[in-house]
mmCIF file of C-alpha atoms in Angstrom:
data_model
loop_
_atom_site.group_PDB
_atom_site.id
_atom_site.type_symbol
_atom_site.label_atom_id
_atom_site.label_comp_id
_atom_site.label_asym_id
_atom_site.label_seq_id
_atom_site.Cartn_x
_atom_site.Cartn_y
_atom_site.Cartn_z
ATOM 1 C CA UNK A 1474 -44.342 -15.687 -52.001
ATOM 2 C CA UNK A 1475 -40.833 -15.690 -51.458
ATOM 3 C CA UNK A 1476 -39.799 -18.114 -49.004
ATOM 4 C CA UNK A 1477 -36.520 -17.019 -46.798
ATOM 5 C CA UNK A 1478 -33.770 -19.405 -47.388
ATOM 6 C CA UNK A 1479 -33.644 -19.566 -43.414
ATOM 7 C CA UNK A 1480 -35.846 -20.199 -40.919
ATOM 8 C CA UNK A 1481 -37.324 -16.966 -39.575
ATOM 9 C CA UNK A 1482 -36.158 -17.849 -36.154
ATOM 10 C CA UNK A 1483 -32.689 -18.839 -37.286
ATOM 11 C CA UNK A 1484 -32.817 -15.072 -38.988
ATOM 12 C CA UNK A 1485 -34.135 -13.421 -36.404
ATOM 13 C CA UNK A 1486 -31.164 -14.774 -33.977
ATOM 14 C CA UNK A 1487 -28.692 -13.833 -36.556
ATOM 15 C CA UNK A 1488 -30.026 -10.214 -37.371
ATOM 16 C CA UNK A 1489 -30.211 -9.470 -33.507
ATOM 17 C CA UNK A 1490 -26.083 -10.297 -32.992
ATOM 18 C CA UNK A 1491 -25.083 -8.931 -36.766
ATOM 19 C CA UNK A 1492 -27.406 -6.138 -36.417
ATOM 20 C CA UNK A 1493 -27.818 -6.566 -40.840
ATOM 21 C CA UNK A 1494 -31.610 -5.294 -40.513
ATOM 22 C CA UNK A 1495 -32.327 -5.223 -44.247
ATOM 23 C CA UNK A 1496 -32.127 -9.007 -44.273
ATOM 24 C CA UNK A 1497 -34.918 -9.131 -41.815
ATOM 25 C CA UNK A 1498 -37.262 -6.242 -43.348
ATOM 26 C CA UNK A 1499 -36.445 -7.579 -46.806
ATOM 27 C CA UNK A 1500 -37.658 -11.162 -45.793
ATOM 28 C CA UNK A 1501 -41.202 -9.835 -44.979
ATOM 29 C CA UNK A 1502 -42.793 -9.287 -48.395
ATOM 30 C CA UNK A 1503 -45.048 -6.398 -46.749
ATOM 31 C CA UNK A 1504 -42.061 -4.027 -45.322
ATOM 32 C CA UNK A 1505 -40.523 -4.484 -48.414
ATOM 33 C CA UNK A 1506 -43.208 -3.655 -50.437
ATOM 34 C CA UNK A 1507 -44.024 -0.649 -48.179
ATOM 35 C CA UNK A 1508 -40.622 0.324 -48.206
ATOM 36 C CA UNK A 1509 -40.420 0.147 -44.393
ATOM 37 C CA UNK A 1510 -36.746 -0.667 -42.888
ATOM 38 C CA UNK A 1511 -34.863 -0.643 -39.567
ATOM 39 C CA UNK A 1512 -32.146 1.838 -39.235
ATOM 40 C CA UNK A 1513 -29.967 2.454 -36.689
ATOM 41 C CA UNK A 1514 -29.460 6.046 -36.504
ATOM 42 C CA UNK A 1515 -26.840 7.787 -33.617
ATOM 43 C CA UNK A 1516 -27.314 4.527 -31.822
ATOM 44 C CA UNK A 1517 -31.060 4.504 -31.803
ATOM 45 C CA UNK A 1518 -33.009 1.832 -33.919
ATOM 46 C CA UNK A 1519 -35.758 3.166 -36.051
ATOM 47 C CA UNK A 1520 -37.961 2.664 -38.523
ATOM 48 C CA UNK A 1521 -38.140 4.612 -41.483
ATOM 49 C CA UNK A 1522 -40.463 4.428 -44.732
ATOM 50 C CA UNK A 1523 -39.148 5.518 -47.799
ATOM 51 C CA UNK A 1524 -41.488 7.953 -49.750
ATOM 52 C CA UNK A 1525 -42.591 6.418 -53.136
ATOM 53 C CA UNK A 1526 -45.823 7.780 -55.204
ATOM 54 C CA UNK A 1527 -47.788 4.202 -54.000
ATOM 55 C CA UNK A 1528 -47.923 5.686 -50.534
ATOM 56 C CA UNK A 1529 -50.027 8.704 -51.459
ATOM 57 C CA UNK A 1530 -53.837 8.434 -50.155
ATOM 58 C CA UNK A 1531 -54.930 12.060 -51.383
ATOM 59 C CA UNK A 1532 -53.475 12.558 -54.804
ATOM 60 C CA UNK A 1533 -54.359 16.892 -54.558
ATOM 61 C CA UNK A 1534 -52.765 17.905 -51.169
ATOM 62 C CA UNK A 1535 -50.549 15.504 -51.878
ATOM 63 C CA UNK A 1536 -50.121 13.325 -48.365
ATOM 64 C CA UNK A 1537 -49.680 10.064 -47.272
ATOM 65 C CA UNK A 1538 -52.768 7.161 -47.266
ATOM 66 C CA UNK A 1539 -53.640 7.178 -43.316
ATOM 67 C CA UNK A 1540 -53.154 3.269 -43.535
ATOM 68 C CA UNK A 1541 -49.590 3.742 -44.386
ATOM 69 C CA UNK A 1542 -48.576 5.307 -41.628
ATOM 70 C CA UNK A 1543 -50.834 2.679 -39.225
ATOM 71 C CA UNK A 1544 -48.786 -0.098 -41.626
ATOM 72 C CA UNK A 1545 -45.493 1.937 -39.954
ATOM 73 C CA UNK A 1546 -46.168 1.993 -36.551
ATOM 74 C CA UNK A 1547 -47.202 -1.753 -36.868
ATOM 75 C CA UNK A 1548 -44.344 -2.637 -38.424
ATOM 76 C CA UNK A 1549 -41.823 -0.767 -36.039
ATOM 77 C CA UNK A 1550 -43.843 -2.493 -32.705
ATOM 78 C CA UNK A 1551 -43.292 -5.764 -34.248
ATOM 79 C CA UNK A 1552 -39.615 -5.345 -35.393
ATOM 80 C CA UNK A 1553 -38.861 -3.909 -31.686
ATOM 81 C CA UNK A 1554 -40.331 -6.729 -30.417
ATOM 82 C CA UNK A 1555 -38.118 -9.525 -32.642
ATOM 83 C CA UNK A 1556 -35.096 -7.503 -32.401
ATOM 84 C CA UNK A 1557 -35.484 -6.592 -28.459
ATOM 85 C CA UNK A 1558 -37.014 -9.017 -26.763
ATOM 86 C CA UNK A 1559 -36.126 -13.241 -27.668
ATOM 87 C CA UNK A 1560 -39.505 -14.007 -28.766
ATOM 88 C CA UNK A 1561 -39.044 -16.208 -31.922
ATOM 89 C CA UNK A 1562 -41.907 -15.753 -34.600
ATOM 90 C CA UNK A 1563 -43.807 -12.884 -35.770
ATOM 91 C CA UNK A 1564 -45.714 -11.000 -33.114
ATOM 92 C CA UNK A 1565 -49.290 -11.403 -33.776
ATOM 93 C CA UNK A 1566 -51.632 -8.188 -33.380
ATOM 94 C CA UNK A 1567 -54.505 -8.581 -30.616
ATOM 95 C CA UNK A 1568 -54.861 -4.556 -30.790
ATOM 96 C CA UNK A 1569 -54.018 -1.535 -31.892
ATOM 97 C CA UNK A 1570 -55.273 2.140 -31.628
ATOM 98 C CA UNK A 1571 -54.150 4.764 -34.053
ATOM 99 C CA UNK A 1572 -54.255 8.596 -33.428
ATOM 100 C CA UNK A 1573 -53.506 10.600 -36.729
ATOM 101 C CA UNK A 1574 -52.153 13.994 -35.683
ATOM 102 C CA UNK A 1575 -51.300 15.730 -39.234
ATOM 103 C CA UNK A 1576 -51.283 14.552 -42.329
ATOM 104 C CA UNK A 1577 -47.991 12.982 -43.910
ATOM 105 C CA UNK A 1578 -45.996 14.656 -46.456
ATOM 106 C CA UNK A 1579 -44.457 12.835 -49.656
ATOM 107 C CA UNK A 1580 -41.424 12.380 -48.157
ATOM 108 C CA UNK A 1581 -40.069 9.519 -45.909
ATOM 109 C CA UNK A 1582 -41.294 9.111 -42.230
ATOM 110 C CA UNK A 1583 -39.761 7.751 -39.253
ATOM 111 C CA UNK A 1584 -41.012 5.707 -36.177
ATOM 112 C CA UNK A 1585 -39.915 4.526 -33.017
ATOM 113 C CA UNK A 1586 -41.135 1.948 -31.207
ATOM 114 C CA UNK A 1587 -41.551 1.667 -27.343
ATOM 115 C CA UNK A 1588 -42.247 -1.461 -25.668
ATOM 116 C CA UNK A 1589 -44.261 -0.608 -22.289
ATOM 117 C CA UNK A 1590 -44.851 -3.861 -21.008
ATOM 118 C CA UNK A 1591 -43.630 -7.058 -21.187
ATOM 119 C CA UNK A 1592 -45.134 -10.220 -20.095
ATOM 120 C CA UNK A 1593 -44.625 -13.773 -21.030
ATOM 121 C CA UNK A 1594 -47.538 -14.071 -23.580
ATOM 122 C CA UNK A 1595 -48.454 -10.558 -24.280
ATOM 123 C CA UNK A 1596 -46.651 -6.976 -25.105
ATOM 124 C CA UNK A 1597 -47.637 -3.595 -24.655
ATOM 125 C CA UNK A 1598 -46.262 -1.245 -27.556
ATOM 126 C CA UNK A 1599 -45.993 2.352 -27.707
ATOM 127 C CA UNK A 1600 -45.376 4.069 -31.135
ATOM 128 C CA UNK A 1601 -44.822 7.405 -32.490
ATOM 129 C CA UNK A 1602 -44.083 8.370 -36.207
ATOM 130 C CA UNK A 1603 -42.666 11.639 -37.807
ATOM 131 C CA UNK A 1604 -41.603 13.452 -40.553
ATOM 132 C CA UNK A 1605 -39.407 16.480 -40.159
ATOM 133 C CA UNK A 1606 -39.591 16.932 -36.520
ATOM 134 C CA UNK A 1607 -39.493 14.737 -33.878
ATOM 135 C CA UNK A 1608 -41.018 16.644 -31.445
ATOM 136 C CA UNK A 1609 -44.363 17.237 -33.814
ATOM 137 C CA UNK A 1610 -45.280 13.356 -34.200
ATOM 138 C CA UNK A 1611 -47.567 12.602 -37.228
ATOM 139 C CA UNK A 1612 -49.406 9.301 -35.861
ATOM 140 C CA UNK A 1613 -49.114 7.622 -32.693
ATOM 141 C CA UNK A 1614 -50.380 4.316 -31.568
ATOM 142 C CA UNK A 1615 -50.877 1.953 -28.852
ATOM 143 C CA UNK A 1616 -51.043 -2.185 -29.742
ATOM 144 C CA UNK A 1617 -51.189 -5.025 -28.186
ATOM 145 C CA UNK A 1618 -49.221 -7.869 -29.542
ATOM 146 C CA UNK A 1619 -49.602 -11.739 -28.585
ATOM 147 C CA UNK A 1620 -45.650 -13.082 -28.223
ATOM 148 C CA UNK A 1621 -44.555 -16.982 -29.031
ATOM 149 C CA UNK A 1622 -42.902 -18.283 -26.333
ATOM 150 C CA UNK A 1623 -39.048 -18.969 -27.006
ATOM 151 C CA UNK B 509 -60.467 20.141 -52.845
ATOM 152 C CA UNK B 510 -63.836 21.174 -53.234
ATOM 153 C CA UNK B 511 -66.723 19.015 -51.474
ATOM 154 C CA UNK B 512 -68.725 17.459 -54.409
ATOM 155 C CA UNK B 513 -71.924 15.982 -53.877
ATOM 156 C CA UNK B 514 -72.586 12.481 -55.150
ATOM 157 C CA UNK B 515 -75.749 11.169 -57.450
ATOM 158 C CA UNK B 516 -79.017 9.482 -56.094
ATOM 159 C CA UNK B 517 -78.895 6.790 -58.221
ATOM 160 C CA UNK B 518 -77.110 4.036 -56.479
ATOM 161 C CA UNK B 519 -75.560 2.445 -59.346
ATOM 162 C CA UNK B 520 -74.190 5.603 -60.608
ATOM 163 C CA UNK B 521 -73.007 6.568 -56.917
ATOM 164 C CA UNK B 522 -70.865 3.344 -56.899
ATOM 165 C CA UNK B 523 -69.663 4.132 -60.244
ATOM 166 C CA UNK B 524 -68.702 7.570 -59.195
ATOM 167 C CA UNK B 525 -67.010 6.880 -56.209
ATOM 168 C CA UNK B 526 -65.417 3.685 -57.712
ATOM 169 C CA UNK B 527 -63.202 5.411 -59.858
ATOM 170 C CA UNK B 528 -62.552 8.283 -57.176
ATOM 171 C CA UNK B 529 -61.636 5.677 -54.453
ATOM 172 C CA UNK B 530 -59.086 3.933 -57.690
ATOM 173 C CA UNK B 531 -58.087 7.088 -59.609
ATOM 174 C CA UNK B 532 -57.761 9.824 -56.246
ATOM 175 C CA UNK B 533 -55.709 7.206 -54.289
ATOM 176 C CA UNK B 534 -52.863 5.384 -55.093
ATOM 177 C CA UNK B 535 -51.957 3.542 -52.432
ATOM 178 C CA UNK B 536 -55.881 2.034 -53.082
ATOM 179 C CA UNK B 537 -54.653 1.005 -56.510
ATOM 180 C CA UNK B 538 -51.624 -0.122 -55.291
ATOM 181 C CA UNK B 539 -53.238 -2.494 -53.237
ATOM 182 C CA UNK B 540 -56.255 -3.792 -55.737
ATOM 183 C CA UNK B 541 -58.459 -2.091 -53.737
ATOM 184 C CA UNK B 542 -62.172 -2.694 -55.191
ATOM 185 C CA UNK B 543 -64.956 -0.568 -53.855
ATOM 186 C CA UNK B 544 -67.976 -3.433 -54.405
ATOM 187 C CA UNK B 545 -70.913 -1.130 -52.858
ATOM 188 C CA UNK B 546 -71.703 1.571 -51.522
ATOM 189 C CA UNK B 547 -75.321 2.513 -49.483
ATOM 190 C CA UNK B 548 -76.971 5.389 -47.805
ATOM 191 C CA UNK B 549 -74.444 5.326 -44.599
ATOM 192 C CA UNK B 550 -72.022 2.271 -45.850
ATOM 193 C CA UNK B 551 -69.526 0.636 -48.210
ATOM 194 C CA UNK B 552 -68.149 -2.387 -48.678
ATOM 195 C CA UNK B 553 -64.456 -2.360 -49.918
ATOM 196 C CA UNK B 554 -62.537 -6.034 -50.782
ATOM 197 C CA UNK B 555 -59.029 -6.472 -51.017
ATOM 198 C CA UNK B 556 -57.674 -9.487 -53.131
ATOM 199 C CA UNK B 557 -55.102 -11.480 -51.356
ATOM 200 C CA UNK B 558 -51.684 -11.004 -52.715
ATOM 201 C CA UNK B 559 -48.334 -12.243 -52.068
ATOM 202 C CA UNK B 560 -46.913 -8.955 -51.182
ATOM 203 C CA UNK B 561 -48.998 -8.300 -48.305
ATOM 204 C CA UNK B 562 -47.867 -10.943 -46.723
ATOM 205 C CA UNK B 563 -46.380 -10.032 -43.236
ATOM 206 C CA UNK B 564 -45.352 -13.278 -42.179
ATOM 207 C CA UNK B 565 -43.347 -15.454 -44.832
ATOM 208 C CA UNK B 566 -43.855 -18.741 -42.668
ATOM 209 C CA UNK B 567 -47.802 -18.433 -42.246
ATOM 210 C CA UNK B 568 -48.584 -16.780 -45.554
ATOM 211 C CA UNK B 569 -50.664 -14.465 -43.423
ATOM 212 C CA UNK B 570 -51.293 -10.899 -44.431
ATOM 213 C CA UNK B 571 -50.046 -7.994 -42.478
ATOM 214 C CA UNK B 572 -51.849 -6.053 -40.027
ATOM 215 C CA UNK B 573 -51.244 -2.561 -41.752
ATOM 216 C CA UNK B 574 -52.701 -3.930 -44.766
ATOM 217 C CA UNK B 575 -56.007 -4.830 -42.991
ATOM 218 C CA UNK B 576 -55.695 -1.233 -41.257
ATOM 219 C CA UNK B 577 -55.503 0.074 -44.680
ATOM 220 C CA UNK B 578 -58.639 -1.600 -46.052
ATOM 221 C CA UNK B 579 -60.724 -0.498 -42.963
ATOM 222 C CA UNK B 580 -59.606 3.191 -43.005
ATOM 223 C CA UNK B 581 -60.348 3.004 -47.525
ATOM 224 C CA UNK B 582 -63.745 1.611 -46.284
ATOM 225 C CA UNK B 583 -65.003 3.895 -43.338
ATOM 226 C CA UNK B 584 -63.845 6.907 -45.178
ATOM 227 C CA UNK B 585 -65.780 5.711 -48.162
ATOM 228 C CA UNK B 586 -68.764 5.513 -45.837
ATOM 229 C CA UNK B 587 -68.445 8.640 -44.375
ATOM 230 C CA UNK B 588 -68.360 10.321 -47.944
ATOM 231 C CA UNK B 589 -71.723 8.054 -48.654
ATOM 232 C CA UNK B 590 -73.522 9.075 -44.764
ATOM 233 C CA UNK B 591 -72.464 12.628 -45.797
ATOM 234 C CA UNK B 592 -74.076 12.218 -50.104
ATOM 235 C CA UNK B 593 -70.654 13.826 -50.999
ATOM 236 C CA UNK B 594 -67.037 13.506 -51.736
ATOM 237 C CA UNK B 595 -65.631 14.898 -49.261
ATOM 238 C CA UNK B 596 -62.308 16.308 -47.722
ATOM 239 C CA UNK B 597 -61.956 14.155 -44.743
ATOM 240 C CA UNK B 598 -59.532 13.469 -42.072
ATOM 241 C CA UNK B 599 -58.826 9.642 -40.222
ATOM 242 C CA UNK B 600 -59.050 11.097 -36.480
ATOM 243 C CA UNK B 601 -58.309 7.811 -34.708
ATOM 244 C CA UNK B 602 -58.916 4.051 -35.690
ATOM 245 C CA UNK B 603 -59.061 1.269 -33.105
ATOM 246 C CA UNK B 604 -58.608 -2.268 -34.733
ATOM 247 C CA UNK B 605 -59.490 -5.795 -32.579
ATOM 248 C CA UNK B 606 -57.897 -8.744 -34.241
ATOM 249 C CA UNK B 607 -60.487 -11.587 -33.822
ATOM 250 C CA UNK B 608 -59.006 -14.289 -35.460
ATOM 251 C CA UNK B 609 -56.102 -15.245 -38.149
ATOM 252 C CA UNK B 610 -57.431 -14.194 -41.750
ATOM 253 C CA UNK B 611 -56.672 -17.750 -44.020
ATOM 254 C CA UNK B 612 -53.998 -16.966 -46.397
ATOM 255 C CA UNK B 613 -55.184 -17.015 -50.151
ATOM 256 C CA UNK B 614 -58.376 -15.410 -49.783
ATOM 257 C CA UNK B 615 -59.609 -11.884 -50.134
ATOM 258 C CA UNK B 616 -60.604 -9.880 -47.182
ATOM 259 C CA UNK B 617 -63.581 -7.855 -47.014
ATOM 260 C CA UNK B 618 -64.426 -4.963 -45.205
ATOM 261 C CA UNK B 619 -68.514 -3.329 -44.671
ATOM 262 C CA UNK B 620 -67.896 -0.182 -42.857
ATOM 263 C CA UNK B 621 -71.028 1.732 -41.441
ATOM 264 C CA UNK B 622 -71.206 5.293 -40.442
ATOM 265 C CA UNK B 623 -73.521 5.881 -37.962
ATOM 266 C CA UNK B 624 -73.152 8.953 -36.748
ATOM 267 C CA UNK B 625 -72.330 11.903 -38.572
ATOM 268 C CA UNK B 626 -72.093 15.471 -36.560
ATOM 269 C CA UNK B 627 -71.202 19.205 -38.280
ATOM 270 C CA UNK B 628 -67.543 18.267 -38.505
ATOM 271 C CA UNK B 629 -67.296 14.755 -36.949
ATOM 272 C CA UNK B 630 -68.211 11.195 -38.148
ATOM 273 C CA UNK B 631 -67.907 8.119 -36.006
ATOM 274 C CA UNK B 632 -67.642 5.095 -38.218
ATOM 275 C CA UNK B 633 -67.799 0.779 -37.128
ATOM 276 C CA UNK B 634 -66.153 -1.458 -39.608
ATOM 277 C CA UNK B 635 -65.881 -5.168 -39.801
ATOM 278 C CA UNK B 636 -63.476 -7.313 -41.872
ATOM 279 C CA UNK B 637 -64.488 -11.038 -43.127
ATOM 280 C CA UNK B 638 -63.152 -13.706 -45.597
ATOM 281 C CA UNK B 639 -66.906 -14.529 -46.906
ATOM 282 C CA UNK B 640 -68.872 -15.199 -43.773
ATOM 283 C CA UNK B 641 -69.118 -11.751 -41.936
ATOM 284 C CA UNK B 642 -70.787 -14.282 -38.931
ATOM 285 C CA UNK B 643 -67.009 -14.753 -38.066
ATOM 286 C CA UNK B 644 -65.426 -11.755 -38.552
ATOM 287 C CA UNK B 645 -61.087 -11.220 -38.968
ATOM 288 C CA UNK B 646 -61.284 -8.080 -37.280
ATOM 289 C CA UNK B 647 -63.912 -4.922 -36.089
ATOM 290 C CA UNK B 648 -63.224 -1.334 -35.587
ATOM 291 C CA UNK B 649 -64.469 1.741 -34.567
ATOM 292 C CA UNK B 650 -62.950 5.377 -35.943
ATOM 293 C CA UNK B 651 -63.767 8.750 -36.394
ATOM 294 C CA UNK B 652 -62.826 11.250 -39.343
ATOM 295 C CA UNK B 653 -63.181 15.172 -39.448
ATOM 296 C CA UNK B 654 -64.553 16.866 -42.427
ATOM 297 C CA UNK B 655 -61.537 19.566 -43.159
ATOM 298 C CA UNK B 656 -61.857 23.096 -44.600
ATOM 299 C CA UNK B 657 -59.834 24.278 -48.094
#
């Protein structure tokens, strides 16, 4: 494993105020593997997953392994919640309950994360992730995370 | 895809799936995904610990969509098993409780069981263990839809 030349907190503090995101995503060996990073697009900040053949679940249709998008909308909760809120490790995941809604293409997929309630040990996260459409989400989900306190 | 169905012989059900579960689905490869049994209504999937599925660098713990991978590779294997073919399916929903920190270093496991299989729906419980399924890392609870060509 890779270890971060910085503490994660110290990162975290620094990515929130320079707004670099790949230095965050890139320290997390599973984003990067995944190919998951935060983007801020027209102002907004998203996730997005770059397509790569790994991804695929069903080889014949061809479209995205249903765990890939759930590793998405995980990923996007817990990056809203280090980049939003000042909670200084890595959200740990109590819950979470994934709807699939259609099936991914093999191309990349975008997520946004909304954070529905915040109290001083635990988060409630709202996610939705699509393709070419926002309007015609491809997963949703609903987690609960467990916070550190700063 | 065409529904196929699957031998009687258990060995040579595990084989067949094994390589289906591998060959069908990358992201199952790309993860060292090992299908390790599969029974009348059930499979068993493990996933060797690696270092990149590590989601946080300062516990060595792995990420959350990795174990949500595992589970949905295992209850969909168990719904092809419950339903003695290889079958197009569909993940409908998957609920996931975290019960407690998976160690870093060793392999998770996961024994889904599908219980319930209707015309076109199949509900599915999973648990996830690092040797002792007594103290289980995490349970869930899904259902998949068989789909039409």
């Amino acid at each position: 494993m890779s270890t971060p030349s910085l503490p994660l907190a110290d990162l975290v503090r620094q990515v929130r105020q320079s707004r670099e995101y790949p230095r965050l995503t890139d320290a997390i060996p599973y984003t990067r593997f995944m190919g998951i990073g935060v983007e801020n697009l027209a102002g907004e900040m998203l996730c997005r997953m770059r397509y790569a053949p790994h991804l695929i679940g069903n080889s014949i249709l061809p479209a995205l392994h249903g765990g890939t998008l759930g590793a998405l909308l995980e990923s996007s909760a817990i990056f809203e919640l280090l980049l939003k809120t000042d909670t200084e490790r890595v959200p740990k995941v109590i819950s979470t309950t994934v709807d699939f809604l259609r099936s991914g293409k093999a191309q990349d997929t975008f997520a946004k994360a909304f954070i529905t309630r915040q109290g001083r040990r635990v988060a409630n996260v709202r996610v939705e992730a699509w393709q070419d459409d926002r309007t015609r989400p491809i997963a949703s989900s609903h987690a609960l995370f467990l916070l550190s306190e700063p | 895809m065409s529904d196929f169905s699957l031998p009687s012989d258990t060995a040579e059900r595990r084989e067949k799936l094994s390589i289906l579960f591998t060959e069908a689905v990358p992201h199952n490869h790309a993860l060292g995904l090992r299908l390790e049994e599969v029974g009348a209504t059930d499979a068993t999937v493990v996933m060797p610990y690696a270092d990149m599925l590590v989601g946080n660098p300062e516990t060595g713990v792995v990420a959350g969509g990795a174990v949500t991978t595992l589970i949905d590779a295992a209850s969909g294997t168990a719904v092809m098993a419950a339903l003695n073919a290889f079958a197009a399916i569909v993940t409908l929903d998957l609920r996931i409780d975290y019960l407690r920190p998976a160690r870093p270093g060793l392999p998770l496991t996961a024994r889904a069981e599908c219980y319930k299989v209707t015309r076109l729906v199949a509900f599915v419980r999973a648990l996830v263990h690092q040797g002792d399924p007594a103290m289980p890392v995490a349970s869930s609870q899904g259902t998949f839809m068989r789909v039409e060509d």
